[in-house]
Coordinates of C-alpha atoms and ligand atoms in Angstrom, one line a residue:
X2 CA -39.5 -45.2 32.5
X3 CA -41.4 -48.6 33.2
X4 CA -39.8 -52.4 34.1
X5 CA -41.3 -55.4 33.4
X6 CA -43.2 -55.2 37.0
X7 CA -44.7 -52.2 36.1
X8 CA -48.4 -51.8 35.7
X9 CA -49.8 -52.0 32.5
X10 CA -52.6 -49.6 31.8
X11 CA -54.8 -50.0 27.7
X12 CA -57.8 -48.6 27.9
X13 CA -59.5 -49.5 31.0
X14 CA -57.8 -52.8 31.6
X15 CA -54.6 -52.7 34.2
X16 CA -51.9 -55.6 33.6
X17 CA -50.4 -55.9 36.9
X18 CA -47.4 -56.6 35.6
X19 CA -45.6 -56.5 31.6
X20 CA -45.3 -60.5 31.4
X21 CA -47.5 -62.3 29.7
X22 CA -48.4 -65.9 29.0
X23 CA -48.0 -66.5 25.1
X24 CA -50.8 -67.6 23.2
X25 CA -50.0 -72.1 23.4
X26 CA -52.4 -75.0 21.9
X27 CA -52.8 -77.3 23.9
X28 CA -54.6 -79.7 21.5
X29 CA -56.6 -80.7 24.7
X30 CA -60.1 -80.8 24.0
X31 CA -62.7 -83.5 23.0
X32 CA -63.5 -83.3 19.6
X33 CA -65.8 -80.4 20.0
X34 CA -63.8 -76.8 21.1
X35 CA -65.0 -77.6 24.8
X36 CA -62.3 -76.8 26.9
X37 CA -61.4 -79.5 29.5
X38 CA -60.0 -80.2 33.1
X39 CA -56.4 -79.6 31.5
X40 CA -57.1 -76.2 30.3
X41 CA -58.3 -75.0 33.7
X42 CA -55.4 -76.1 35.2
X43 CA -53.0 -74.9 33.2
X44 CA -53.9 -71.5 32.5
X45 CA -54.7 -71.6 36.2
X46 CA -51.9 -72.3 36.9
X47 CA -49.8 -69.8 35.2
X48 CA -52.2 -67.4 37.0
X49 CA -51.5 -68.3 40.1
X50 CA -47.9 -67.8 38.4
X51 CA -47.6 -64.3 38.7
X52 CA -48.2 -63.8 34.8
X53 CA -49.7 -60.1 34.2
X54 CA -51.7 -61.5 31.7
X55 CA -52.6 -65.2 30.6
X56 CA -53.6 -65.1 27.0
X57 CA -55.5 -69.1 25.6
X58 CA -54.7 -70.8 22.9
X59 CA -56.0 -70.3 19.5
X60 CA -59.3 -70.3 20.2
X61 CA -61.3 -71.3 16.7
X62 CA -64.1 -68.8 16.0
X63 CA -65.6 -71.4 13.8
X64 CA -65.1 -75.4 13.6
X65 CA -63.4 -75.3 10.1
X66 CA -60.9 -72.7 11.8
X67 CA -59.4 -75.4 14.1
X68 CA -55.7 -76.9 13.1
X69 CA -56.0 -79.9 14.9
X70 CA -59.8 -81.5 15.3
X71 CA -58.7 -81.0 19.3
X72 CA -58.5 -76.9 19.5
X73 CA -59.9 -74.9 21.6
X74 CA -63.3 -73.1 20.5
X75 CA -65.3 -70.4 21.0
X76 CA -68.6 -71.1 18.1
X77 CA -71.6 -71.3 20.7
X78 CA -72.7 -70.1 23.7
X79 CA -72.0 -73.3 25.5
X80 CA -68.2 -73.1 24.9
X81 CA -68.3 -69.5 26.0
X82 CA -70.4 -70.7 29.6
X83 CA -67.6 -73.4 30.1
X84 CA -64.7 -70.8 29.6
X85 CA -66.0 -68.8 32.1
X86 CA -64.9 -70.9 35.6
X87 CA -61.8 -70.5 33.9
X88 CA -61.6 -66.5 33.1
X89 CA -62.9 -65.9 36.7
X90 CA -60.7 -67.8 38.2
X91 CA -57.1 -66.1 36.3
X92 CA -59.0 -62.9 37.7
X93 CA -59.5 -63.8 41.4
X94 CA -55.3 -64.9 41.1
X95 CA -55.0 -61.0 40.3
X96 CA -54.3 -61.8 36.3
X97 CA -56.3 -60.1 32.8
X98 CA -57.6 -63.2 31.2
X99 CA -56.9 -62.7 27.1
X100 CA -58.3 -64.7 24.4
X101 CA -56.6 -65.5 21.1
X102 CA -59.7 -65.8 18.6
X103 CA -58.1 -67.8 15.9
X104 CA -59.0 -69.5 12.2
X105 CA -56.2 -71.8 10.2
X106 CA -57.6 -70.7 6.7
X107 CA -55.5 -73.7 4.9
X108 CA -53.4 -75.2 8.3
X109 CA -56.4 -75.7 9.4
X110 CA -58.0 -79.9 9.7
X111 CA -54.4 -81.5 10.3
X112 CA -52.9 -84.6 12.9
X113 CA -51.8 -82.6 16.3
X114 CA -48.2 -81.9 16.4
X115 CA -47.1 -85.7 18.4
X116 CA -49.3 -87.5 16.1
X117 CA -47.3 -85.7 12.7
X118 CA -48.9 -82.4 11.7
X119 CA -50.0 -83.6 8.3
X120 CA -53.3 -83.0 7.1
X121 CA -56.5 -84.7 7.5
X122 CA -58.3 -85.4 4.8
X123 CA -62.3 -85.5 4.7
X124 CA -63.2 -88.8 4.4
X125 CA -60.5 -89.5 7.7
X126 CA -62.4 -86.9 10.2
X127 CA -60.8 -84.2 8.5
X128 CA -62.8 -81.1 7.1
X129 CA -62.6 -79.0 3.7
X130 CA -60.2 -76.1 4.6
X131 CA -60.5 -72.1 3.5
X132 CA -57.5 -71.0 1.3
X133 CA -57.7 -67.4 -0.8
X134 CA -55.7 -69.4 -3.5
X135 CA -55.7 -72.8 -3.3
X136 CA -53.0 -73.2 -5.9
X137 CA -50.6 -71.1 -3.5
X138 CA -50.5 -73.6 -1.2
X139 CA -47.2 -74.2 0.1
X140 CA -45.1 -77.7 0.6
X141 CA -45.9 -78.3 3.6
X142 CA -45.4 -82.1 5.6
X143 CA -48.2 -84.3 4.4
X144 CA -50.8 -84.7 1.2
X145 CA -52.2 -81.0 -0.2
X146 CA -55.5 -81.0 2.4
X147 CA -59.4 -80.4 0.7
X148 CA -59.5 -77.0 0.3
X149 CA -62.0 -74.2 -1.2
X150 CA -61.0 -70.8 -1.9
X151 CA -62.5 -68.5 0.0
X152 CA -65.8 -67.1 -1.4
X153 CA -67.7 -64.0 -0.6
X154 CA -69.8 -65.6 1.0
X155 CA -66.9 -67.5 3.2
X156 CA -65.4 -64.0 3.8
X157 CA -68.5 -62.4 5.4
X158 CA -68.8 -65.9 7.8
X159 CA -64.9 -65.9 8.7
X160 CA -66.0 -61.4 9.9
X161 CA -69.2 -62.4 11.1
X162 CA -67.7 -65.6 13.2
X163 CA -65.1 -63.5 14.7
X164 CA -67.4 -60.8 15.9
X165 CA -70.0 -63.3 17.1
X166 CA -66.8 -65.3 19.0
X167 CA -66.2 -61.5 19.9
X168 CA -69.3 -61.0 22.2
X169 CA -68.8 -64.6 23.2
X170 CA -65.2 -64.1 24.5
X171 CA -66.9 -61.3 26.6
X172 CA -69.4 -63.0 27.7
X173 CA -67.2 -65.2 29.3
X174 CA -65.3 -63.1 30.9
X175 CA -62.4 -62.0 28.9
X176 CA -61.1 -58.8 29.0
X177 CA -58.8 -58.4 25.8
X178 CA -59.1 -60.2 22.9
X179 CA -56.4 -60.8 20.1
X180 CA -56.8 -61.7 16.9
X181 CA -54.7 -64.2 15.8
X182 CA -53.0 -62.8 12.2
X183 CA -49.3 -64.3 12.2
X184 CA -47.9 -67.8 12.0
X185 CA -49.8 -68.8 8.4
X186 CA -53.3 -69.2 9.6
X187 CA -55.9 -67.3 7.7
X188 CA -55.3 -63.4 7.5
X189 CA -51.5 -64.2 7.4
X190 CA -52.6 -66.6 4.0
X191 CA -53.8 -63.6 3.1
X192 CA -52.1 -60.9 4.2
X193 CA -48.6 -62.5 2.2
X194 CA -48.6 -62.8 -1.3
X195 CA -46.4 -65.8 -0.9
X196 CA -50.1 -67.6 -0.6
X197 CA -52.2 -65.0 -1.8
X198 CA -52.5 -64.3 -5.6
X199 CA -56.5 -63.6 -5.9
X200 CA -57.6 -61.2 -7.7
X201 CA -60.3 -59.4 -6.4
X202 CA -60.7 -56.5 -3.5
X203 CA -58.8 -59.3 -1.3
X204 CA -55.4 -59.4 -3.2
X205 CA -53.1 -58.0 -5.2
X206 CA -52.3 -54.7 -3.2
X207 CA -51.5 -54.1 0.1
X208 CA -54.4 -52.6 1.2
X209 CA -56.6 -55.5 -1.0
X210 CA -54.3 -58.2 1.2
X211 CA -55.2 -56.1 4.4
X212 CA -58.3 -55.8 3.5
X213 CA -60.0 -59.4 5.6
X214 CA -57.7 -58.6 8.1
X215 CA -58.7 -54.9 8.5
X216 CA -62.6 -55.3 8.0
X217 CA -62.2 -58.1 10.8
X218 CA -60.7 -56.0 13.6
X219 CA -63.5 -53.3 12.4
X220 CA -66.1 -55.9 13.4
X221 CA -64.4 -56.8 16.9
X222 CA -64.5 -53.0 17.8
X223 CA -67.7 -52.9 16.9
X224 CA -68.6 -55.6 19.4
X225 CA -65.3 -55.4 22.2
X226 CA -66.1 -52.2 24.9
X227 CA -64.8 -49.4 24.9
X228 CA -62.8 -49.2 27.8
X229 CA -61.6 -53.0 26.7
X230 CA -58.5 -54.0 24.5
X231 CA -57.7 -55.2 21.2
X232 CA -54.5 -56.7 20.5
X233 CA -53.6 -58.5 16.7
X234 CA -50.5 -60.6 16.7
X235 CA -48.9 -60.7 13.3
X236 CA -45.4 -62.5 11.9
X237 CA -43.8 -59.2 11.3
X238 CA -41.5 -61.0 8.4
X239 CA -42.4 -64.3 6.4
X240 CA -38.4 -64.7 6.6
X241 CA -38.3 -65.3 2.7
X242 CA -35.9 -62.6 1.3
X243 CA -35.1 -64.5 -1.9
X244 CA -39.2 -64.2 -3.5
X245 CA -41.8 -61.8 -2.9
X246 CA -43.6 -61.8 0.3
X247 CA -44.9 -59.9 3.6
X248 CA -41.9 -58.1 5.5
X249 CA -41.1 -55.4 7.7
X250 CA -41.8 -52.8 6.5
X251 CA -45.5 -53.8 5.6
X252 CA -45.9 -55.0 9.3
X253 CA -45.1 -51.4 10.3
X254 CA -47.7 -50.3 7.8
X255 CA -49.9 -52.2 9.0
X256 CA -50.1 -51.6 12.7
X257 CA -50.7 -48.1 11.6
X258 CA -53.5 -49.0 10.1
X259 CA -55.0 -51.2 12.8
X260 CA -53.9 -49.0 15.2
X261 CA -56.1 -46.7 13.6
X262 CA -59.1 -48.9 13.4
X263 CA -58.9 -48.8 17.3
X264 CA -56.4 -52.0 17.7
X265 CA -54.0 -51.3 21.1
X266 CA -50.9 -53.5 20.8
X267 CA -49.7 -55.3 18.5
X268 CA -48.2 -58.6 19.3
X269 CA -45.1 -59.4 16.7
X270 CA -44.2 -62.7 16.0
X271 CA -42.8 -64.3 12.5
X272 CA -42.8 -66.9 9.7
X273 CA -45.2 -69.7 9.4
X274 CA -46.5 -69.1 5.5
X275 CA -44.2 -71.4 3.8
X276 CA -41.9 -74.5 5.4
X277 CA -38.6 -72.2 3.3
X278 CA -38.4 -69.2 6.0
X279 CA -35.8 -68.7 7.0
X280 CA -35.3 -68.0 11.0
X281 CA -33.5 -69.0 14.0
X282 CA -34.1 -68.4 17.1
X283 CA -32.5 -68.0 20.1
X284 CA -32.9 -65.3 23.3
X285 CA -34.7 -62.3 21.9
X286 CA -35.2 -63.4 18.5
X287 CA -38.1 -61.8 17.2
X288 CA -36.9 -58.2 19.5
X289 CA -35.7 -56.9 16.4
X290 CA -39.1 -56.8 14.8
X291 CA -41.2 -55.8 17.7
X292 CA -39.2 -52.9 18.0
X293 CA -38.6 -51.8 14.3
X294 CA -42.9 -51.5 14.6
X295 CA -42.6 -49.9 17.9
X296 CA -40.2 -47.5 16.3
X297 CA -42.4 -47.3 13.2
X298 CA -46.3 -47.5 14.4
X299 CA -48.3 -45.4 16.9
X300 CA -49.2 -48.2 18.3
X301 CA -48.1 -51.0 22.0
X302 CA -46.2 -53.6 21.1
X303 CA -45.6 -56.9 22.5
X304 CA -41.8 -58.9 22.2
X305 CA -42.6 -62.5 22.6
X306 CA -39.6 -65.3 20.9
X307 CA -36.4 -66.4 23.0
X308 CA -37.0 -64.9 26.5
X309 CA -36.4 -67.3 28.9
X310 CA -34.7 -65.2 32.2
X311 CA -36.0 -62.0 34.2
X312 CA -33.5 -59.4 33.2
X313 CA -34.2 -60.0 30.1
X314 CA -37.9 -59.4 29.5
X315 CA -36.9 -56.5 32.1
X316 CA -34.4 -54.3 29.8
X317 CA -37.3 -55.2 26.6
X318 CA -39.6 -52.8 28.9
X319 CA -36.8 -50.9 30.7
X320 CA -35.1 -50.0 27.2
X321 CA -38.5 -48.8 25.2
X322 CA -37.9 -51.9 22.9
X323 CA -41.5 -53.5 23.9
X324 CA -44.3 -52.8 25.8
X325 CA -44.9 -56.6 27.1
X326 CA -42.8 -59.4 26.4
X327 CA -44.7 -62.5 25.7
X328 CA -43.5 -65.6 27.3
X329 CA -44.2 -69.1 25.9
X330 CA -41.9 -72.3 26.7
X331 CA -40.3 -70.9 29.9
X332 CA -44.0 -70.4 31.2
X333 CA -44.1 -74.1 29.9
X334 CA -41.6 -75.3 32.3
X335 CA -41.5 -73.2 35.1
X336 CA -45.7 -71.6 35.4
X337 CA -44.4 -69.7 38.4
X338 CA -42.3 -67.4 35.9
X339 CA -44.0 -64.4 37.1
X340 CA -43.3 -65.0 40.4
X341 CA -40.1 -66.0 39.9
X342 CA -39.1 -62.7 38.1
X343 CA -40.5 -60.7 40.5
X344 CA -38.4 -62.1 43.4
X345 CA -35.5 -61.9 41.2
X346 CA -35.7 -58.6 39.5
X347 CA -36.4 -57.2 43.2
X348 CA -33.7 -59.0 45.2
X349 CA -36.3 -61.6 47.4
X350 CA -35.9 -64.4 45.6
X351 CA -35.3 -66.6 48.5
X352 CA -38.7 -64.7 50.8
X353 CA -42.4 -65.4 50.0
X354 CA -43.6 -62.4 49.7
X355 CA -47.2 -60.8 49.9
X356 CA -46.8 -61.6 45.4
X357 CA -47.1 -65.2 46.4
X358 CA -51.0 -67.1 46.6
X359 CA -52.0 -66.5 50.7
X360 CA -52.1 -70.8 50.6
X361 CA -48.0 -70.6 49.4
X362 CA -46.4 -67.9 52.0
Ligands
LIG5 C1 -47.1 -71.8 20.1 N1 -46.9 -70.6 19.6 C2 -48.9 -70.7 19.5 N2 -48.9 -68.7 18.7 C3 -50.3 -68.7 18.7 O1 -50.4 -67.3 18.7 N3 -50.7 -69.1 19.7 C4 -51.2 -70.6 19.7 O2 -51.5 -71.6 19.5 C5 -49.5 -71.4 19.4 N4 -49.3 -72.1 20.1 C6 -48.4 -72.9 20.7 C7 -48.3 -74.1 21.6 C8 -46.8 -74.1 21.9 C9 -46.7 -75.9 22.5 C10 -45.7 -73.8 21.5 C11 -44.2 -73.8 22.2 C12 -45.6 -72.6 20.9 C13 -46.1 -70.0 19.7 C14 -45.8 -69.1 21.0 O3 -46.9 -68.0 21.6 C15 -44.6 -68.4 21.0 O4 -44.6 -67.5 20.0 C16 -43.9 -68.5 20.5 O5 -43.4 -70.4 21.6 C17 -42.5 -68.2 20.9 O6 -42.1 -67.6 22.2 P1 -41.0 -68.5 23.5 O7 -41.9 -69.7 23.4 O8 -39.9 -68.5 22.3 O9 -41.2 -67.8 24.6

């Protein structure tokens, strides 16, 4: 039975352990989506700190898919070239570089969290955002954004943007591509009946609501090498039990469909679609969702949410509840969480072992 320190091999890529840095927006680009010194140091330190996989923040495939004007992007070759030194460094530290490919849909064009997280209008430095159904935009804080209902051309553009972004990510040296389909952003907006009121091929039935994500995953798989894994992050549930919404049964079914399209790991988060969601945090708060997907679908599963202790991550893997544990906030508090976990779990916390960078021994 593997544990948190066991390698994880997916296709031809092997993570040295099962602890990954969860994607976390840094909102720290100049308004051009290019990485800065912040990204180099932020991602680089967590690779030094023993994470098996270092996943970038939500990285926009198209400028209109940025949550804020300060988001990271991968919509041009210049972006790929600027990211390459970061992936090189991460790999040289023994970690696997992954990129989360994102489109924020109707939750794009917002102020940064520390500036209020409210929509920015086009006449004030923002832009018109894409929505499956603008009439269903939920009552988030701030004025409604300027929205356009995604038409056939918009949908084709999204698919093409993902394919191009995957090709650029490969050129930049990433070894894992993760499609972000969680947290109320574009694909989740199509998946959930809360935000999808369409009557065309992309709305209504489960098959129609999942079509855009399936088309995008197919496009990414076309260009992503056979020996490298594709991940998809989903919200396992909307957390809205009082209305028709996206739930865990649909997530299990989707995960199986995605596996059939060549997805190697489904990373199970939750919520983000509507402000009235009933989701409470705490230790392992989303693990039951990951476990349901792992039990019901034939795909590897990542668990995330409320993992702060090495023993906790270890138990998730040992008990077969997840194949990979993604750690977010604890990796912000302690960039060396991976090394600390290895030390604690192997009982040599007080010793600087060969796991540590040679400079620190
Ligand atoms: C996040 N999260 C997140 N999720 C995602 O899929 N893409 C992203 O870009 C971000 N951005 C982000 C920024 C910051 C500052 C935080 C704290 C979180 C969610 C994150 O990946 C993770 O799923 C949650 O934080 C829950 O895990 P922890 O923090 O309890 O380990």
